[in-house]
Amino acid sequence: MSQQSLFAQRRRLLRYLVGGGAGAIALGLLRPVAASEDAELENLCSIFPNNSRCADYLQGEQALDLAGNPIAVDALLPTLTPGEPLPVTGLSDDPELTYLVIEAGPAIAPYGIQPVCTHLGCTVPWDAEQNRFICPCHNSQYDAAGRVLQGPAQRSLPLVTVAVKQNQIRLIDRAPAVDPR
Ligand code: FES
């Protein structure tokens, strides 16, 4: 190989290394910015789901039916009965279920119920016959919005935020800014 082509080869190698290094540095700088923007948007849209910046952003986790399938809101709505909470999954394993609160319309309320008894933490299932949540441990009872009907529990069932958008139900593991009950 001539000395000239050897120099040309070295120049190409040097250009490649410098270009690649700059690219890597730029990517390294951009990644934390994008991550922090995502976190900021998630935070904003979790607290204010109707903020204009959140129109295209899907915050939280998608609600699934009890078979683990994503729920389409347009198919679900006609099947709902106001006042009859609907159990869904998708948020976490503990508690496994979140109950959607169904309002007149029918419409899905912007909050859901976590069925964790505020007395000593037992899981509280919905009893459709009695039309209330009944704790199997010491018989505390709560209405369809999670308000205490009978002790020993003193406080309402905890809430999470719910947002309906893009034909999905999004569950956000954060209580609404104001308890609507
Ligand atoms: S844990 Fe529910 S009533 Fe005691």
PDB file of C-alpha atoms and ligand atoms in Angstrom:
ATOM      1  CA  MET A   1       0.000   0.000   0.000  1.00  0.00           C
ATOM      2  CA  SER A   2       1.384   3.427  -0.961  1.00  0.00           C
ATOM      3  CA  GLN A   3       2.103   5.959   1.726  1.00  0.00           C
ATOM      4  CA  GLN A   4      -0.513   8.289   0.184  1.00  0.00           C
ATOM      5  CA  SER A   5      -3.347   5.771   0.428  1.00  0.00           C
ATOM      6  CA  LEU A   6      -2.231   4.893   3.956  1.00  0.00           C
ATOM      7  CA  PHE A   7      -2.618   8.574   4.940  1.00  0.00           C
ATOM      8  CA  ALA A   8      -6.027   8.730   3.217  1.00  0.00           C
ATOM      9  CA  GLN A   9      -7.152   5.655   5.116  1.00  0.00           C
ATOM     10  CA  ARG A  10      -6.030   7.148   8.445  1.00  0.00           C
ATOM     11  CA  ARG A  11      -7.848  10.407   7.674  1.00  0.00           C
ATOM     12  CA  ARG A  12     -11.081   8.491   6.982  1.00  0.00           C
ATOM     13  CA  LEU A  13     -10.691   6.528  10.198  1.00  0.00           C
ATOM     14  CA  LEU A  14     -10.089   9.726  12.169  1.00  0.00           C
ATOM     15  CA  ARG A  15     -13.150  11.419  10.621  1.00  0.00           C
ATOM     16  CA  TYR A  16     -15.283   8.354  11.412  1.00  0.00           C
ATOM     17  CA  LEU A  17     -14.135   8.295  15.043  1.00  0.00           C
ATOM     18  CA  VAL A  18     -14.669  12.033  15.591  1.00  0.00           C
ATOM     19  CA  GLY A  19     -18.118  11.942  13.902  1.00  0.00           C
ATOM     20  CA  GLY A  20     -19.225   8.867  15.870  1.00  0.00           C
ATOM     21  CA  GLY A  21     -17.992  10.323  19.132  1.00  0.00           C
ATOM     22  CA  ALA A  22     -19.883  13.566  18.589  1.00  0.00           C
ATOM     23  CA  GLY A  23     -23.025  11.634  17.731  1.00  0.00           C
ATOM     24  CA  ALA A  24     -22.725   9.511  20.840  1.00  0.00           C
ATOM     25  CA  ILE A  25     -22.240  12.587  23.014  1.00  0.00           C
ATOM     26  CA  ALA A  26     -25.275  14.302  21.430  1.00  0.00           C
ATOM     27  CA  LEU A  27     -27.423  11.198  21.972  1.00  0.00           C
ATOM     28  CA  GLY A  28     -26.229  10.928  25.557  1.00  0.00           C
ATOM     29  CA  LEU A  29     -27.235  14.525  26.172  1.00  0.00           C
ATOM     30  CA  LEU A  30     -30.616  14.187  24.467  1.00  0.00           C
ATOM     31  CA  ARG A  31     -31.752  11.029  26.260  1.00  0.00           C
ATOM     32  CA  PRO A  32     -32.020  12.524  29.778  1.00  0.00           C
ATOM     33  CA  VAL A  33     -33.868  15.555  28.346  1.00  0.00           C
ATOM     34  CA  ALA A  34     -36.429  13.313  26.613  1.00  0.00           C
ATOM     35  CA  ALA A  35     -36.803  11.192  29.768  1.00  0.00           C
ATOM     36  CA  SER A  36     -37.380  14.222  31.966  1.00  0.00           C
ATOM     37  CA  GLU A  37     -39.947  15.617  29.481  1.00  0.00           C
ATOM     38  CA  ASP A  38     -41.801  12.288  29.598  1.00  0.00           C
ATOM     39  CA  ALA A  39     -41.794  12.318  33.399  1.00  0.00           C
ATOM     40  CA  GLU A  40     -43.020  15.911  33.425  1.00  0.00           C
ATOM     41  CA  LEU A  41     -45.860  15.079  31.003  1.00  0.00           C
ATOM     42  CA  GLU A  42     -46.819  11.955  32.960  1.00  0.00           C
ATOM     43  CA  ASN A  43     -46.946  14.012  36.141  1.00  0.00           C
ATOM     44  CA  LEU A  44     -48.943  16.860  34.562  1.00  0.00           C
ATOM     45  CA  CYS A  45     -51.438  14.563  32.831  1.00  0.00           C
ATOM     46  CA  SER A  46     -51.901  12.391  35.906  1.00  0.00           C
ATOM     47  CA  ILE A  47     -52.999  15.395  37.940  1.00  0.00           C
ATOM     48  CA  PHE A  48     -54.782  17.313  35.163  1.00  0.00           C
ATOM     49  CA  PRO A  49     -55.964  14.720  32.591  1.00  0.00           C
ATOM     50  CA  ASN A  50     -57.864  17.397  30.647  1.00  0.00           C
ATOM     51  CA  ASN A  51     -54.925  19.780  30.254  1.00  0.00           C
ATOM     52  CA  SER A  52     -54.525  20.764  26.562  1.00  0.00           C
ATOM     53  CA  ARG A  53     -50.945  19.372  26.521  1.00  0.00           C
ATOM     54  CA  CYS A  54     -52.361  15.954  27.420  1.00  0.00           C
ATOM     55  CA  ALA A  55     -54.725  15.517  24.464  1.00  0.00           C
ATOM     56  CA  ASP A  56     -52.466  12.986  22.727  1.00  0.00           C
ATOM     57  CA  TYR A  57     -50.722  11.620  25.801  1.00  0.00           C
ATOM     58  CA  LEU A  58     -51.852   8.340  27.377  1.00  0.00           C
ATOM     59  CA  GLN A  59     -50.995   8.601  31.034  1.00  0.00           C
ATOM     60  CA  GLY A  60     -51.101   5.795  33.599  1.00  0.00           C
ATOM     61  CA  GLU A  61     -51.941   2.217  32.653  1.00  0.00           C
ATOM     62  CA  GLN A  62     -54.607   0.892  30.310  1.00  0.00           C
ATOM     63  CA  ALA A  63     -57.557  -0.767  32.069  1.00  0.00           C
ATOM     64  CA  LEU A  64     -58.088  -4.427  31.172  1.00  0.00           C
ATOM     65  CA  ASP A  65     -61.123  -6.624  31.631  1.00  0.00           C
ATOM     66  CA  LEU A  66     -60.993  -9.600  33.988  1.00  0.00           C
ATOM     67  CA  ALA A  67     -59.724 -11.814  31.150  1.00  0.00           C
ATOM     68  CA  GLY A  68     -56.783  -9.437  30.661  1.00  0.00           C
ATOM     69  CA  ASN A  69     -58.041  -7.834  27.428  1.00  0.00           C
ATOM     70  CA  PRO A  70     -57.853  -4.074  26.757  1.00  0.00           C
ATOM     71  CA  ILE A  71     -61.242  -2.399  27.188  1.00  0.00           C
ATOM     72  CA  ALA A  72     -62.770  -0.423  24.299  1.00  0.00           C
ATOM     73  CA  VAL A  73     -64.917   2.335  25.798  1.00  0.00           C
ATOM     74  CA  ASP A  74     -67.423   2.498  22.934  1.00  0.00           C
ATOM     75  CA  ALA A  75     -68.214  -1.220  23.306  1.00  0.00           C
ATOM     76  CA  LEU A  76     -68.288  -1.086  27.098  1.00  0.00           C
ATOM     77  CA  LEU A  77     -70.515   1.950  27.710  1.00  0.00           C
ATOM     78  CA  PRO A  78     -73.837   0.443  26.536  1.00  0.00           C
ATOM     79  CA  THR A  79     -73.302  -2.527  28.873  1.00  0.00           C
ATOM     80  CA  LEU A  80     -72.825  -0.455  32.050  1.00  0.00           C
ATOM     81  CA  THR A  81     -75.394   0.117  34.782  1.00  0.00           C
ATOM     82  CA  PRO A  82     -75.177   3.372  36.746  1.00  0.00           C
ATOM     83  CA  GLY A  83     -74.441   2.667  40.411  1.00  0.00           C
ATOM     84  CA  GLU A  84     -72.913  -0.751  39.721  1.00  0.00           C
ATOM     85  CA  PRO A  85     -69.105  -0.584  40.033  1.00  0.00           C
ATOM     86  CA  LEU A  86     -67.159  -2.460  37.365  1.00  0.00           C
ATOM     87  CA  PRO A  87     -64.004  -4.370  38.376  1.00  0.00           C
ATOM     88  CA  VAL A  88     -61.025  -3.995  36.030  1.00  0.00           C
ATOM     89  CA  THR A  89     -57.331  -4.821  36.219  1.00  0.00           C
ATOM     90  CA  GLY A  90     -54.224  -3.134  34.895  1.00  0.00           C
ATOM     91  CA  LEU A  91     -52.888  -1.012  37.719  1.00  0.00           C
ATOM     92  CA  SER A  92     -51.035  -3.401  40.001  1.00  0.00           C
ATOM     93  CA  ASP A  93     -51.248  -6.783  41.661  1.00  0.00           C
ATOM     94  CA  ASP A  94     -52.022  -5.400  45.082  1.00  0.00           C
ATOM     95  CA  PRO A  95     -54.926  -4.846  45.075  1.00  0.00           C
ATOM     96  CA  GLU A  96     -55.431  -6.668  41.822  1.00  0.00           C
ATOM     97  CA  LEU A  97     -58.746  -4.980  41.043  1.00  0.00           C
ATOM     98  CA  THR A  98     -59.787  -1.385  40.616  1.00  0.00           C
ATOM     99  CA  TYR A  99     -63.530  -0.680  40.535  1.00  0.00           C
ATOM    100  CA  LEU A 100     -64.716   1.882  37.996  1.00  0.00           C
ATOM    101  CA  VAL A 101     -67.521   4.047  39.348  1.00  0.00           C
ATOM    102  CA  ILE A 102     -70.421   4.185  36.906  1.00  0.00           C
ATOM    103  CA  GLU A 103     -72.451   7.368  36.838  1.00  0.00           C
ATOM    104  CA  ALA A 104     -75.690   8.299  35.083  1.00  0.00           C
ATOM    105  CA  GLY A 105     -75.432   8.237  31.309  1.00  0.00           C
ATOM    106  CA  PRO A 106     -73.946   5.711  31.772  1.00  0.00           C
ATOM    107  CA  ALA A 107     -70.549   7.372  32.134  1.00  0.00           C
ATOM    108  CA  ILE A 108     -67.260   6.359  33.725  1.00  0.00           C
ATOM    109  CA  ALA A 109     -66.410   8.582  36.702  1.00  0.00           C
ATOM    110  CA  PRO A 110     -62.997  10.288  36.721  1.00  0.00           C
ATOM    111  CA  TYR A 111     -62.050   8.218  39.745  1.00  0.00           C
ATOM    112  CA  GLY A 112     -61.980   4.538  40.626  1.00  0.00           C
ATOM    113  CA  ILE A 113     -62.088   2.640  43.893  1.00  0.00           C
ATOM    114  CA  GLN A 114     -59.300   0.584  45.389  1.00  0.00           C
ATOM    115  CA  PRO A 115     -61.042  -2.146  47.392  1.00  0.00           C
ATOM    116  CA  VAL A 116     -58.769  -2.034  50.415  1.00  0.00           C
ATOM    117  CA  CYS A 117     -60.685  -1.796  53.684  1.00  0.00           C
ATOM    118  CA  THR A 118     -59.708   1.276  55.681  1.00  0.00           C
ATOM    119  CA  HIS A 119     -60.168  -0.642  58.939  1.00  0.00           C
ATOM    120  CA  LEU A 120     -57.355  -3.189  58.758  1.00  0.00           C
ATOM    121  CA  GLY A 121     -56.648  -3.555  55.064  1.00  0.00           C
ATOM    122  CA  CYS A 122     -58.654  -6.603  53.965  1.00  0.00           C
ATOM    123  CA  THR A 123     -59.740  -6.759  50.331  1.00  0.00           C
ATOM    124  CA  VAL A 124     -63.373  -5.676  50.039  1.00  0.00           C
ATOM    125  CA  PRO A 125     -65.369  -7.218  47.161  1.00  0.00           C
ATOM    126  CA  TRP A 126     -68.481  -5.647  45.641  1.00  0.00           C
ATOM    127  CA  ASP A 127     -71.646  -7.518  46.650  1.00  0.00           C
ATOM    128  CA  ALA A 128     -74.112  -7.029  43.778  1.00  0.00           C
ATOM    129  CA  GLU A 129     -77.032  -8.479  45.763  1.00  0.00           C
ATOM    130  CA  GLN A 130     -76.522  -6.169  48.735  1.00  0.00           C
ATOM    131  CA  ASN A 131     -75.540  -3.316  46.419  1.00  0.00           C
ATOM    132  CA  ARG A 132     -72.474  -2.424  48.485  1.00  0.00           C
ATOM    133  CA  PHE A 133     -68.853  -3.346  49.193  1.00  0.00           C
ATOM    134  CA  ILE A 134     -68.773  -5.689  52.207  1.00  0.00           C
ATOM    135  CA  CYS A 135     -65.556  -6.461  54.036  1.00  0.00           C
ATOM    136  CA  PRO A 136     -65.231 -10.183  54.821  1.00  0.00           C
ATOM    137  CA  CYS A 137     -63.038  -9.504  57.874  1.00  0.00           C
ATOM    138  CA  HIS A 138     -65.157  -7.382  60.267  1.00  0.00           C
ATOM    139  CA  ASN A 139     -68.149  -6.489  58.095  1.00  0.00           C
ATOM    140  CA  SER A 140     -67.424  -2.857  57.289  1.00  0.00           C
ATOM    141  CA  GLN A 141     -69.663  -1.773  54.436  1.00  0.00           C
ATOM    142  CA  TYR A 142     -69.282   0.879  51.752  1.00  0.00           C
ATOM    143  CA  ASP A 143     -71.605   2.241  49.056  1.00  0.00           C
ATOM    144  CA  ALA A 144     -70.977   2.159  45.289  1.00  0.00           C
ATOM    145  CA  ALA A 145     -68.711   5.216  45.524  1.00  0.00           C
ATOM    146  CA  GLY A 146     -66.748   3.711  48.427  1.00  0.00           C
ATOM    147  CA  ARG A 147     -68.289   5.822  51.212  1.00  0.00           C
ATOM    148  CA  VAL A 148     -68.597   4.149  54.614  1.00  0.00           C
ATOM    149  CA  LEU A 149     -72.095   2.845  55.358  1.00  0.00           C
ATOM    150  CA  GLN A 150     -71.163   0.778  58.380  1.00  0.00           C
ATOM    151  CA  GLY A 151     -68.054   0.469  60.584  1.00  0.00           C
ATOM    152  CA  PRO A 152     -65.777  -0.416  62.178  1.00  0.00           C
ATOM    153  CA  ALA A 153     -64.101   1.368  59.215  1.00  0.00           C
ATOM    154  CA  GLN A 154     -64.223   5.132  59.628  1.00  0.00           C
ATOM    155  CA  ARG A 155     -62.893   6.313  56.284  1.00  0.00           C
ATOM    156  CA  SER A 156     -64.047   5.855  52.689  1.00  0.00           C
ATOM    157  CA  LEU A 157     -62.262   3.421  50.377  1.00  0.00           C
ATOM    158  CA  PRO A 158     -59.178   4.917  48.694  1.00  0.00           C
ATOM    159  CA  LEU A 159     -59.424   6.329  45.165  1.00  0.00           C
ATOM    160  CA  VAL A 160     -57.292   6.384  42.051  1.00  0.00           C
ATOM    161  CA  THR A 161     -57.639   8.734  39.077  1.00  0.00           C
ATOM    162  CA  VAL A 162     -59.358   7.505  35.914  1.00  0.00           C
ATOM    163  CA  ALA A 163     -59.170   9.124  32.483  1.00  0.00           C
ATOM    164  CA  VAL A 164     -61.130   8.123  29.384  1.00  0.00           C
ATOM    165  CA  LYS A 165     -59.351   8.980  26.138  1.00  0.00           C
ATOM    166  CA  GLN A 166     -58.737   7.560  22.678  1.00  0.00           C
ATOM    167  CA  ASN A 167     -61.411   4.920  23.383  1.00  0.00           C
ATOM    168  CA  GLN A 168     -59.339   3.637  26.323  1.00  0.00           C
ATOM    169  CA  ILE A 169     -59.704   3.758  30.091  1.00  0.00           C
ATOM    170  CA  ARG A 170     -56.476   4.890  31.754  1.00  0.00           C
ATOM    171  CA  LEU A 171     -55.878   4.070  35.410  1.00  0.00           C
ATOM    172  CA  ILE A 172     -53.581   6.448  37.261  1.00  0.00           C
ATOM    173  CA  ASP A 173     -52.219   5.341  40.610  1.00  0.00           C
ATOM    174  CA  ARG A 174     -52.871   8.681  42.284  1.00  0.00           C
ATOM    175  CA  ALA A 175     -55.876   9.960  44.215  1.00  0.00           C
ATOM    176  CA  PRO A 176     -57.785  12.784  42.475  1.00  0.00           C
ATOM    177  CA  ALA A 177     -56.712  16.252  43.646  1.00  0.00           C
ATOM    178  CA  VAL A 178     -60.147  16.651  45.248  1.00  0.00           C
ATOM    179  CA  ASP A 179     -62.079  13.698  46.658  1.00  0.00           C
ATOM    180  CA  PRO A 180     -65.417  14.022  44.816  1.00  0.00           C
ATOM    181  CA  ARG A 181     -67.413  12.128  47.478  1.00  0.00           C
TER     182      ARG A 181
HETATM  183  S1  FES B   1     -60.518  -5.079  57.850  1.00  0.00           S
HETATM  184 FE1  FES B   1     -62.419  -4.581  56.978  1.00  0.00          FE
HETATM  185  S2  FES B   1     -63.729  -4.383  58.644  1.00  0.00           S
HETATM  186 FE2  FES B   1     -61.849  -4.885  59.536  1.00  0.00          FE
END
